[in-house]
mmCIF file of C-alpha atoms and ligand atoms in Angstrom:
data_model
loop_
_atom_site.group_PDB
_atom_site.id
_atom_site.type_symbol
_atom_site.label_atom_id
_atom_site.label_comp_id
_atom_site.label_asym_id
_atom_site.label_seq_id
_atom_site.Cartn_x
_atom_site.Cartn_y
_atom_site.Cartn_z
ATOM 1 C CA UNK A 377 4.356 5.430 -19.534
ATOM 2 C CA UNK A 378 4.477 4.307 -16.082
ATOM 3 C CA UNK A 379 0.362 2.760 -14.910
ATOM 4 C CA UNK A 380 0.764 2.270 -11.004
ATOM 5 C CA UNK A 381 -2.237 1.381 -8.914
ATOM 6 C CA UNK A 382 -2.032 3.270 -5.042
ATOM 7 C CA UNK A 383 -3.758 0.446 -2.279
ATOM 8 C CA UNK A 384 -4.672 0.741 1.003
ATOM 9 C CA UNK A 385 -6.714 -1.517 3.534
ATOM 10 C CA UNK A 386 -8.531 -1.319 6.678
ATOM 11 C CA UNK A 387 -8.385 1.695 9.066
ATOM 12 C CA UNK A 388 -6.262 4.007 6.225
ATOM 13 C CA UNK A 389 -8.838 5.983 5.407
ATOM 14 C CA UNK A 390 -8.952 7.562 9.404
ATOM 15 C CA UNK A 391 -5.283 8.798 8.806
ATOM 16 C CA UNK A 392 -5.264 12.371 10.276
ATOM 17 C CA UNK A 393 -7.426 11.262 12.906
ATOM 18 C CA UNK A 394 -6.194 8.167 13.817
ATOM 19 C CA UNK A 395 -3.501 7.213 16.646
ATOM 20 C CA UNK A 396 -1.110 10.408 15.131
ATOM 21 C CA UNK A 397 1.434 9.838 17.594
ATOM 22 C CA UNK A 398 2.519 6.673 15.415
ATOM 23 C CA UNK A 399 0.589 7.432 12.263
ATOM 24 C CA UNK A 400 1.334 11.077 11.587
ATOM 25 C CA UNK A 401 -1.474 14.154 11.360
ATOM 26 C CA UNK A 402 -1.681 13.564 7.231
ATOM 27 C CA UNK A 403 -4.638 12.181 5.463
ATOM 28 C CA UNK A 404 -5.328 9.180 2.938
ATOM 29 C CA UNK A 405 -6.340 12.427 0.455
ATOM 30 C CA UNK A 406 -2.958 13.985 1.211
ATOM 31 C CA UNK A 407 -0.893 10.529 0.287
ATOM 32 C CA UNK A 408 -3.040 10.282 -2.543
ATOM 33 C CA UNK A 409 -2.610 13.580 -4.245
ATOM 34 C CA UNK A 410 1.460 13.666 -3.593
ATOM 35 C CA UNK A 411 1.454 10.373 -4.894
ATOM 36 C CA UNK A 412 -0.175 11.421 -7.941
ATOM 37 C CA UNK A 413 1.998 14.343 -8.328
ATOM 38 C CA UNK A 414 5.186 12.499 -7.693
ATOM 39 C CA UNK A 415 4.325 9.698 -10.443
ATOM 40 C CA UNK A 416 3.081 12.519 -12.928
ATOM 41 C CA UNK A 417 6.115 14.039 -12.719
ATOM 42 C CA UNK A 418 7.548 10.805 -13.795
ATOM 43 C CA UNK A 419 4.965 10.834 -16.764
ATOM 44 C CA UNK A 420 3.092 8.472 -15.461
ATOM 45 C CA UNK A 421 -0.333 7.467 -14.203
ATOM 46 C CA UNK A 422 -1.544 6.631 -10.623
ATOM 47 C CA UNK A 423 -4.799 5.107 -9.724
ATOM 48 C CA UNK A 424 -6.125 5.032 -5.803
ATOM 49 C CA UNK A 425 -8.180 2.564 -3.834
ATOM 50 C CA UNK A 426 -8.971 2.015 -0.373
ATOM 51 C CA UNK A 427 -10.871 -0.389 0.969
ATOM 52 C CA UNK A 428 -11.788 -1.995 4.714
ATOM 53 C CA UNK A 429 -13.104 -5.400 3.705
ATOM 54 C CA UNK A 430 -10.320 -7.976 2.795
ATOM 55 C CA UNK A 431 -12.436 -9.656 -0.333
ATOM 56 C CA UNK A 432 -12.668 -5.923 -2.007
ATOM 57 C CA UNK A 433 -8.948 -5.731 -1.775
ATOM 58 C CA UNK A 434 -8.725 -8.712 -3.473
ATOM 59 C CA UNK A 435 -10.963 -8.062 -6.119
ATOM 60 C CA UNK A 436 -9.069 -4.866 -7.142
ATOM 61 C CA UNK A 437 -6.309 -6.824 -7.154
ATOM 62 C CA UNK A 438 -7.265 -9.519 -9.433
ATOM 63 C CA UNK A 439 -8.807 -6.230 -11.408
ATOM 64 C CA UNK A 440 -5.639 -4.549 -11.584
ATOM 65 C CA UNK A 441 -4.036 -7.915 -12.893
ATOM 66 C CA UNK A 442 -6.329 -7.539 -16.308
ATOM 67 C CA UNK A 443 -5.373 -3.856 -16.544
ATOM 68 C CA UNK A 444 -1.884 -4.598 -16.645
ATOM 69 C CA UNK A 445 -0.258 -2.329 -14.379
ATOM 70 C CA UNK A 446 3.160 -1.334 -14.165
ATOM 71 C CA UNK A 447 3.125 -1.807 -10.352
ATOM 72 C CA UNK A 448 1.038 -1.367 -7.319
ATOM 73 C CA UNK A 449 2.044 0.365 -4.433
ATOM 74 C CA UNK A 450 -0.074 -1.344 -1.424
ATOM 75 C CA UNK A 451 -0.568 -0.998 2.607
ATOM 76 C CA UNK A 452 -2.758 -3.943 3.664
ATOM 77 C CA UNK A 453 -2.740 -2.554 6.954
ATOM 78 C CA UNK A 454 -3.476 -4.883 9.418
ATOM 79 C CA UNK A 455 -4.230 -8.095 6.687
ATOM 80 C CA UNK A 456 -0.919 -7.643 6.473
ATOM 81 C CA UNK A 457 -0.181 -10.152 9.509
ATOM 82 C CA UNK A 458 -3.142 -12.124 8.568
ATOM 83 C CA UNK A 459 -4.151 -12.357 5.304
ATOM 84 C CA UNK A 460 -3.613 -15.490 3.713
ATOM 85 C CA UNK A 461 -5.980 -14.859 1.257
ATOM 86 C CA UNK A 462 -4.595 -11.747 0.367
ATOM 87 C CA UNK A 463 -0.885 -13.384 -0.041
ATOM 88 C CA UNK A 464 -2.946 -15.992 -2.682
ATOM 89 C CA UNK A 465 -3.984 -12.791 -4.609
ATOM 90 C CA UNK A 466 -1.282 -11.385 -5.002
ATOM 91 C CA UNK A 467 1.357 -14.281 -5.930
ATOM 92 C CA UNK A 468 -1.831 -14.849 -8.424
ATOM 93 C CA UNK A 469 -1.513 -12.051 -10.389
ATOM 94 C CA UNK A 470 1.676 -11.255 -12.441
ATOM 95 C CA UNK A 471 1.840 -7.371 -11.593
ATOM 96 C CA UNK A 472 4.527 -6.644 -8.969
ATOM 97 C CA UNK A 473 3.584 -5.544 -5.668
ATOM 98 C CA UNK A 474 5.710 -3.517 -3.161
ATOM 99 C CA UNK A 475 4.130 -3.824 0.545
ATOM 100 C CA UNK A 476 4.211 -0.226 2.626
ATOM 101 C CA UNK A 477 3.690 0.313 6.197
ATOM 102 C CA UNK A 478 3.685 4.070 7.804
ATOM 103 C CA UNK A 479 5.209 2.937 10.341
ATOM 104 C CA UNK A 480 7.970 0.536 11.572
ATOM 105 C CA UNK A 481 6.434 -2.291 12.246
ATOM 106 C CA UNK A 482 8.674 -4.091 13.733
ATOM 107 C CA UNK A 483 9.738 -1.654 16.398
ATOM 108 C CA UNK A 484 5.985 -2.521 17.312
ATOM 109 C CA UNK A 485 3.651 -5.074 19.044
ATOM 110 C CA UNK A 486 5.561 -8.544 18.278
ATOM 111 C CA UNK A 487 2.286 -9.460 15.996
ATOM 112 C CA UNK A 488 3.012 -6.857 14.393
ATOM 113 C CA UNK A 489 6.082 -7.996 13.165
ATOM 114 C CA UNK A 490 5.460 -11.025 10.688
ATOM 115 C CA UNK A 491 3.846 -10.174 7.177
ATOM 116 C CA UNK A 492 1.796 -12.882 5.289
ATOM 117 C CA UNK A 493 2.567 -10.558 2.109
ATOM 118 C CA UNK A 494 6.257 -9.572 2.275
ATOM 119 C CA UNK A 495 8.003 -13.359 1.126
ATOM 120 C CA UNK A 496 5.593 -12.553 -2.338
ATOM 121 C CA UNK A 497 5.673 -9.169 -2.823
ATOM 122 C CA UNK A 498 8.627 -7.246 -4.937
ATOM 123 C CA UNK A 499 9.484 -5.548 -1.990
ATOM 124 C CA UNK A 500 9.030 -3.856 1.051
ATOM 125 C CA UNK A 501 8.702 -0.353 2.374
ATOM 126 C CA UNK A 502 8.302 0.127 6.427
ATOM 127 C CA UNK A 503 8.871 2.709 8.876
ATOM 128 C CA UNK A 504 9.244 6.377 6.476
ATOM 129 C CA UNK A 505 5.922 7.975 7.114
ATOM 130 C CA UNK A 506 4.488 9.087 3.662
ATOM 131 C CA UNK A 507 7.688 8.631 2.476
ATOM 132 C CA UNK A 508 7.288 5.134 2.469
ATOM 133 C CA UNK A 509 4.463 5.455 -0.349
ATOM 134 C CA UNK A 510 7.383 8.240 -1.752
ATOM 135 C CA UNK A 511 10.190 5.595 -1.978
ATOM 136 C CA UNK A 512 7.919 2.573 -3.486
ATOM 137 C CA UNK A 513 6.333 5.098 -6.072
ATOM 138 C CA UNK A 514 10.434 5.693 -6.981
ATOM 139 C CA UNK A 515 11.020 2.132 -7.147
ATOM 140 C CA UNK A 516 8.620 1.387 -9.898
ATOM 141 C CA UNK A 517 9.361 4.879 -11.358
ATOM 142 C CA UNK A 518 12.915 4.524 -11.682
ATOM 143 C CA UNK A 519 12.676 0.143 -12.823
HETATM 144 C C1 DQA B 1285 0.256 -0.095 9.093
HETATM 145 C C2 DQA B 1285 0.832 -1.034 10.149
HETATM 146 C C3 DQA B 1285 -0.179 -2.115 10.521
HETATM 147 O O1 DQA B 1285 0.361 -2.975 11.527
HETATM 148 C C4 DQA B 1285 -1.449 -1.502 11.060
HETATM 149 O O2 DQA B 1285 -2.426 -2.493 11.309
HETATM 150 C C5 DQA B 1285 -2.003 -0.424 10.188
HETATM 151 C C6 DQA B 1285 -1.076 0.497 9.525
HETATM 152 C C7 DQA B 1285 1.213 1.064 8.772
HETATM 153 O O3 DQA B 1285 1.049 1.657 7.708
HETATM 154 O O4 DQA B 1285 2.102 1.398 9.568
HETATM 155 O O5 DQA B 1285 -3.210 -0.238 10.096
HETATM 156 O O6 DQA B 1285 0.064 -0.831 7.893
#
């Protein structure tokens, strides 16, 4: 059976509300529960966290490393383009990691466009909307 862990940092949990024009009208709840759907159909097991403070984030990851999941599927937001700390976490644990971003961030603001995370991570979603969760929770799904 497939155990994937859903992440997301700082800011996700004002989806809906928040700048919809590049983020979309859905809500973190709404990811959450067609993520869970998607990966039950699959069989499998999804557990969600969300978090705004950058040492949480990396607690749950170090966490997740002892409860050996499968994979986690994780949007560090905007740590992504300055978390080193968060890059140490995550080449520290041995479960793969795919980063997601809502949007494409490199059509955006030019700091937008580097990612402390990608160069460790399994892989890397950007640009699909909640698709992007979609297509990383197939990734592990289908390994
Ligand atoms: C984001 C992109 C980041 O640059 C931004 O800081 C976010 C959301 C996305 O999902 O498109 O908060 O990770």
């Amino acid at each position: 059976m497939n155990r994937l862990l859903l992440m997301n940092g700082p800011n996700i949990n004002l989806l809906g509300k928040r700048e919809k024009e590049i983020y979309g009208a859905f809500t973190l709840q709404t990811i959450e529960e067609k993520i869970t759907e998607l990966v039950e159909e699959y069989g499998g097991k999804l557990d969600c966290f969300q978090s705004n403070h950058e040492g949480e984030l990396i607690d749950h990851l170090h966490q997740a490393n002892e409860k050996s999941y499968d994979g986690i599927i994780f949007n560090p937001a905007a740590y992504t383009h300055t978390s080193i700390a968060l890059r140490d976490a995550i080449t520290a644990i041995d479960t793969p990691v795919i980063e997601v971003h809502i949007s494409n961030v490199h059509k955006r603001e030019t700091f937008r466009h580097q990612s402390m995370l990608a160069a460790v991570c399994y892989g890397q979603i950007v640009g699909f909307g909640m698709d992007s969760y979609r297509l990383a929770a197939l990734a592990f799904l289908n390994k």
